[in-house]
C-alpha cells in the first residue's frame, strides 16, 4: 500500500509540475523534438483552426462585422520582413520563394503543424480547489512569437493544389478535380488553386486572399490522351505563382 501511495504521489507531483506556467524560452527546452518523414497529406496540412484559432467557429454578430469594416486596412508594405509558410511542406517551394523575394524580405518556416500529444491537466486540482488548465495555443500564435523575435512584420501562409479539368460535352463546362497523374486529352486543362492567409505579427489581425484562377491548356492538339510532363507542370507553376503573388502584393501593399 505504501508503494502505491508513493507512486500516486509522484504522478500527481509530475502532472502539477507539467502545468506550471513559466517563460516560453524556459518551457520550450522541455519539449521533446522528434523528426520523422511526413508526406504532404491531409494530416500534415495546416487547417483554418491552426491559423485563425477558434474565430472560424465562433458566433459572429452584426456588430462584429461592422467593427471589422471600420478597422484599419490590412497591409504588408513592400520590402517588409515576413515569414513565408507553405501548408504541408517543411519549407516553401523555391518557385514561390523566388516570387515573394521580388517584393519582400522572406524567412521560411515549416508548414506542418505540431501534432504531439500533451498531458491534460484538467483533472488535477490544487489545494484551493481551482482547476489547473493546460495551455492551448494554435500554430499561428507560435509563428507570431517566432516572427516577433525575428522582427518580421507579417506571416504569410499559402495552400496550393494542382487540378485537372475534364471537358463535359453535355454541360459544355470544365469539371475540376485534384490532379492524380492521369492522362489528359487535348480538350482538358490544368490549373493551380492558390490561397493566402496574411497575419500581422504585432496585432494578430489577418486577411485571406484567393486570387483569380489561371487556367492553362498545356497540351498540344493530339488525338487520344497523353501524359503531362514535369516540364509542363513546372511552367504552369511558374506562371501561376508569378501572377498570384503579383495580385496579392498589389492588394495588400
Short mmCIF file of C-alpha atoms in Angstrom, two decimals:
data_model
loop_
_atom_site.label_atom_id
_atom_site.label_comp_id
_atom_site.label_asym_id
_atom_site.label_seq_id
_atom_site.Cartn_x
_atom_site.Cartn_y
_atom_site.Cartn_z
CA UNK A 1 0.00 0.00 0.00
CA UNK A 2 2.88 2.34 0.85
CA UNK A 3 4.45 1.71 -2.54
CA UNK A 4 1.16 2.56 -4.28
CA UNK A 5 0.87 5.77 -2.28
CA UNK A 6 4.40 6.81 -3.23
CA UNK A 7 3.73 6.10 -6.91
CA UNK A 8 0.47 8.07 -6.80
CA UNK A 9 2.18 11.00 -5.05
CA UNK A 10 4.98 11.08 -7.64
CA UNK A 11 2.48 11.00 -10.53
CA UNK A 12 0.48 13.86 -9.02
CA UNK A 13 3.58 16.00 -8.49
CA UNK A 14 4.65 15.32 -12.08
CA UNK A 15 1.30 16.36 -13.54
CA UNK A 16 1.18 19.52 -11.44
CA UNK A 17 4.71 20.50 -12.39
CA UNK A 18 3.89 19.99 -16.08
CA UNK A 19 1.14 22.60 -15.81
CA UNK A 20 3.07 25.33 -14.01
CA UNK A 21 3.37 28.44 -16.15
CA UNK A 22 6.90 29.56 -16.97
CA UNK A 23 8.52 31.80 -19.62
CA UNK A 24 8.24 30.46 -23.16
CA UNK A 25 12.00 30.22 -23.59
CA UNK A 26 12.17 28.02 -20.48
CA UNK A 27 9.18 25.85 -21.36
CA UNK A 28 10.29 25.07 -24.89
CA UNK A 29 13.52 23.46 -23.63
CA UNK A 30 11.50 20.67 -22.07
CA UNK A 31 9.52 19.87 -25.23
CA UNK A 32 10.86 16.70 -26.90
CA UNK A 33 11.75 17.06 -30.56
CA UNK A 34 11.16 14.17 -32.92
CA UNK A 35 11.99 14.19 -36.61
CA UNK A 36 10.07 11.99 -38.99
CA UNK A 37 9.33 11.90 -42.66
CA UNK A 38 5.82 13.27 -43.19
CA UNK A 39 4.19 13.17 -46.60
CA UNK A 40 2.07 16.06 -47.83
CA UNK A 41 -1.23 14.53 -46.79
CA UNK A 42 -4.38 15.89 -45.18
CA UNK A 43 -2.90 15.11 -41.75
CA UNK A 44 0.11 17.35 -42.42
CA UNK A 45 -1.85 20.30 -43.82
CA UNK A 46 -2.48 23.44 -41.80
CA UNK A 47 -6.18 23.89 -41.07
CA UNK A 48 -8.10 27.14 -40.64
CA UNK A 49 -8.14 26.49 -36.88
CA UNK A 50 -4.33 26.26 -36.90
CA UNK A 51 -4.17 29.72 -38.48
CA UNK A 52 -7.17 31.59 -37.09
CA UNK A 53 -7.79 29.75 -33.81
CA UNK A 54 -11.48 29.49 -32.94
CA UNK A 55 -12.52 32.57 -34.91
CA UNK A 56 -13.89 30.48 -37.77
CA UNK A 57 -16.32 28.66 -35.45
CA UNK A 58 -17.43 31.48 -33.15
CA UNK A 59 -20.86 33.08 -33.46
CA UNK A 60 -20.43 36.34 -35.40
CA UNK A 61 -22.79 39.23 -34.73
CA UNK A 62 -23.67 42.14 -37.00
CA UNK A 63 -21.67 44.38 -34.64
CA UNK A 64 -18.60 42.20 -35.18
CA UNK A 65 -18.91 42.60 -38.95
CA UNK A 66 -19.33 46.37 -38.71
CA UNK A 67 -16.34 46.62 -36.36
CA UNK A 68 -14.23 44.70 -38.88
CA UNK A 69 -15.31 47.05 -41.67
CA UNK A 70 -14.33 50.07 -39.60
CA UNK A 71 -10.87 48.71 -38.81
CA UNK A 72 -7.68 49.86 -40.47
CA UNK A 73 -6.82 48.49 -43.89
CA UNK A 74 -4.66 45.38 -43.65
CA UNK A 75 -1.33 45.91 -45.37
CA UNK A 76 2.11 44.39 -45.83
CA UNK A 77 4.31 47.16 -47.26
CA UNK A 78 6.83 46.39 -49.98
CA UNK A 79 10.20 45.17 -48.72
CA UNK A 80 8.72 44.13 -45.36
CA UNK A 81 10.38 41.29 -43.48
CA UNK A 82 7.99 38.32 -43.47
CA UNK A 83 7.83 34.63 -42.61
CA UNK A 84 6.64 32.53 -45.56
CA UNK A 85 4.94 29.19 -44.89
CA UNK A 86 3.59 26.58 -47.32
CA UNK A 87 0.94 24.31 -45.82
CA UNK A 88 2.08 20.70 -45.71
CA UNK A 89 5.74 21.39 -46.53
CA UNK A 90 8.83 21.65 -44.36
CA UNK A 91 9.76 24.73 -46.41
CA UNK A 92 8.02 26.65 -49.21
CA UNK A 93 8.84 25.65 -52.76
CA UNK A 94 11.73 27.58 -54.30
CA UNK A 95 9.49 28.92 -57.08
CA UNK A 96 7.27 30.68 -54.52
CA UNK A 97 10.27 31.87 -52.51
CA UNK A 98 11.73 33.47 -55.62
CA UNK A 99 8.48 35.25 -56.47
CA UNK A 100 7.95 36.50 -52.91
CA UNK A 101 11.57 37.70 -52.76
CA UNK A 102 10.77 40.19 -55.52
CA UNK A 103 8.60 42.12 -53.07
CA UNK A 104 9.54 41.09 -49.51
CA UNK A 105 12.49 40.06 -47.38
CA UNK A 106 11.50 36.50 -46.58
CA UNK A 107 12.34 33.91 -43.97
CA UNK A 108 10.76 30.46 -44.11
CA UNK A 109 9.23 28.10 -41.59
CA UNK A 110 7.63 24.67 -41.56
CA UNK A 111 4.02 24.35 -42.69
CA UNK A 112 3.46 21.06 -40.88
CA UNK A 113 1.63 21.61 -37.56
CA UNK A 114 2.86 20.02 -34.36
CA UNK A 115 0.57 17.08 -33.60
CA UNK A 116 2.34 15.93 -30.45
CA UNK A 117 0.12 14.69 -27.65
CA UNK A 118 0.11 16.80 -24.50
CA UNK A 119 -0.74 15.85 -20.93
CA UNK A 120 -4.19 17.02 -19.97
CA UNK A 121 -4.21 18.76 -16.60
CA UNK A 122 -7.93 19.39 -16.34
CA UNK A 123 -8.44 16.61 -13.77
CA UNK A 124 -5.76 17.82 -11.36
CA UNK A 125 -6.89 20.30 -8.71
CA UNK A 126 -4.83 22.47 -6.40
CA UNK A 127 -5.39 22.92 -2.67
CA UNK A 128 -7.70 25.90 -3.37
CA UNK A 129 -9.90 23.55 -5.43
CA UNK A 130 -9.13 25.52 -8.59
CA UNK A 131 -8.85 23.56 -11.80
CA UNK A 132 -5.39 23.76 -13.34
CA UNK A 133 -5.84 24.02 -17.09
CA UNK A 134 -3.29 23.11 -19.72
CA UNK A 135 -2.16 25.75 -22.19
CA UNK A 136 -3.69 25.75 -25.65
CA UNK A 137 -2.01 27.66 -28.45
CA UNK A 138 -2.78 27.49 -32.15
CA UNK A 139 0.02 27.25 -34.68
CA UNK A 140 -0.24 30.87 -35.76
CA UNK A 141 0.44 32.10 -32.22
CA UNK A 142 3.71 30.16 -32.29
CA UNK A 143 4.57 31.62 -35.69
CA UNK A 144 3.82 35.15 -34.47
CA UNK A 145 6.11 34.62 -31.49
CA UNK A 146 8.91 33.40 -33.80
CA UNK A 147 8.31 36.34 -36.14
CA UNK A 148 8.32 38.81 -33.24
CA UNK A 149 11.74 37.57 -32.17
CA UNK A 150 12.96 37.97 -35.75
CA UNK A 151 11.41 41.44 -36.12
CA UNK A 152 9.21 40.31 -39.01
CA UNK A 153 6.15 42.33 -39.99
CA UNK A 154 3.82 39.52 -41.08
CA UNK A 155 3.35 35.80 -41.53
CA UNK A 156 2.10 34.69 -44.96
CA UNK A 157 0.76 31.15 -45.33
CA UNK A 158 -0.32 29.66 -48.63
CA UNK A 159 -2.06 26.50 -49.81
CA UNK A 160 -1.70 25.26 -53.40
CA UNK A 161 -3.45 22.46 -55.25
CA UNK A 162 -2.86 21.22 -58.79
CA UNK A 163 -6.13 20.32 -60.53
CA UNK A 164 -7.07 18.83 -63.86
CA UNK A 165 -10.17 19.85 -65.80
CA UNK A 166 -12.18 17.44 -67.92
CA UNK A 167 -14.45 18.95 -70.52
CA UNK A 168 -18.06 17.82 -70.10
CA UNK A 169 -19.69 17.71 -73.54
CA UNK A 170 -23.19 17.60 -72.01
CA UNK A 171 -22.97 20.72 -69.87
CA UNK A 172 -20.29 22.38 -72.04
CA UNK A 173 -18.27 23.18 -68.92
CA UNK A 174 -14.98 22.11 -67.35
CA UNK A 175 -15.23 19.74 -64.37
CA UNK A 176 -12.28 20.12 -61.99
CA UNK A 177 -10.71 17.65 -59.55
CA UNK A 178 -7.32 17.15 -57.90
CA UNK A 179 -4.71 16.01 -60.42
CA UNK A 180 -3.77 12.32 -59.98
CA UNK A 181 -1.12 11.90 -62.70
CA UNK A 182 -3.82 10.83 -65.11
CA UNK A 183 -3.51 11.19 -68.87
CA UNK A 184 -5.31 14.15 -70.42
CA UNK A 185 -6.81 14.83 -73.82
CA UNK A 186 -6.37 17.96 -75.92
CA UNK A 187 -9.64 19.40 -74.55
CA UNK A 188 -8.53 19.07 -70.92
CA UNK A 189 -6.69 21.69 -68.84
CA UNK A 190 -4.60 22.13 -65.72
CA UNK A 191 -4.69 24.84 -63.07
CA UNK A 192 -3.16 25.68 -59.69
CA UNK A 193 -5.52 26.81 -56.96
CA UNK A 194 -3.70 29.09 -54.51
CA UNK A 195 -5.00 30.59 -51.26
CA UNK A 196 -3.16 33.01 -48.96
CA UNK A 197 -3.57 33.89 -45.30
CA UNK A 198 -1.76 37.02 -44.10
CA UNK A 199 -1.35 37.71 -40.38
CA UNK A 200 0.04 40.87 -38.79
CA UNK A 201 2.60 39.85 -36.17
CA UNK A 202 2.03 42.83 -33.84
CA UNK A 203 -1.78 42.83 -33.72
CA UNK A 204 -2.88 39.36 -34.83
CA UNK A 205 -5.15 40.93 -37.45
CA UNK A 206 -5.48 38.74 -40.50
CA UNK A 207 -6.74 38.67 -44.06
CA UNK A 208 -7.30 35.94 -46.62
CA UNK A 209 -6.91 36.14 -50.37
CA UNK A 210 -7.80 33.67 -53.11
CA UNK A 211 -6.66 35.17 -56.44
CA UNK A 212 -8.40 34.58 -59.74
CA UNK A 213 -7.73 31.07 -61.04
CA UNK A 214 -5.43 30.90 -64.02
CA UNK A 215 -6.27 28.01 -66.33
CA UNK A 216 -3.84 26.69 -68.90
CA UNK A 217 -4.24 24.21 -71.68
CA UNK A 218 -0.73 22.80 -71.53
CA UNK A 219 -1.27 20.10 -74.14
CA UNK A 220 -0.74 20.30 -77.86
CA UNK A 221 -3.73 19.26 -80.03
CA UNK A 222 -3.47 15.49 -80.07
CA UNK A 223 -5.69 12.57 -80.82
CA UNK A 224 -6.39 10.42 -77.82
CA UNK A 225 -4.80 11.08 -74.42
CA UNK A 226 -1.24 11.82 -73.33
CA UNK A 227 0.70 12.19 -70.08
CA UNK A 228 1.54 15.60 -68.69
CA UNK A 229 5.29 16.17 -68.45
CA UNK A 230 7.15 17.55 -65.43
CA UNK A 231 8.27 20.45 -67.61
CA UNK A 232 4.69 21.43 -68.41
CA UNK A 233 3.74 21.35 -64.72
CA UNK A 234 6.82 23.41 -63.80
CA UNK A 235 5.94 26.03 -66.42
CA UNK A 236 2.36 26.18 -65.18
CA UNK A 237 3.53 26.60 -61.58
CA UNK A 238 5.96 29.38 -62.53
CA UNK A 239 3.31 31.35 -64.43
CA UNK A 240 0.66 30.85 -61.76
CA UNK A 241 2.84 31.75 -58.78
CA UNK A 242 4.18 34.86 -60.54
CA UNK A 243 0.63 36.02 -61.30
CA UNK A 244 -0.97 35.30 -57.91
CA UNK A 245 1.88 36.84 -55.90
CA UNK A 246 1.70 39.99 -58.01
CA UNK A 247 -2.07 40.15 -57.40
CA UNK A 248 -1.64 39.66 -53.65
CA UNK A 249 1.10 42.30 -53.32
CA UNK A 250 -0.95 44.82 -55.32
CA UNK A 251 -3.91 44.24 -52.99
CA UNK A 252 -2.08 44.48 -49.66
CA UNK A 253 0.87 46.84 -50.18
#
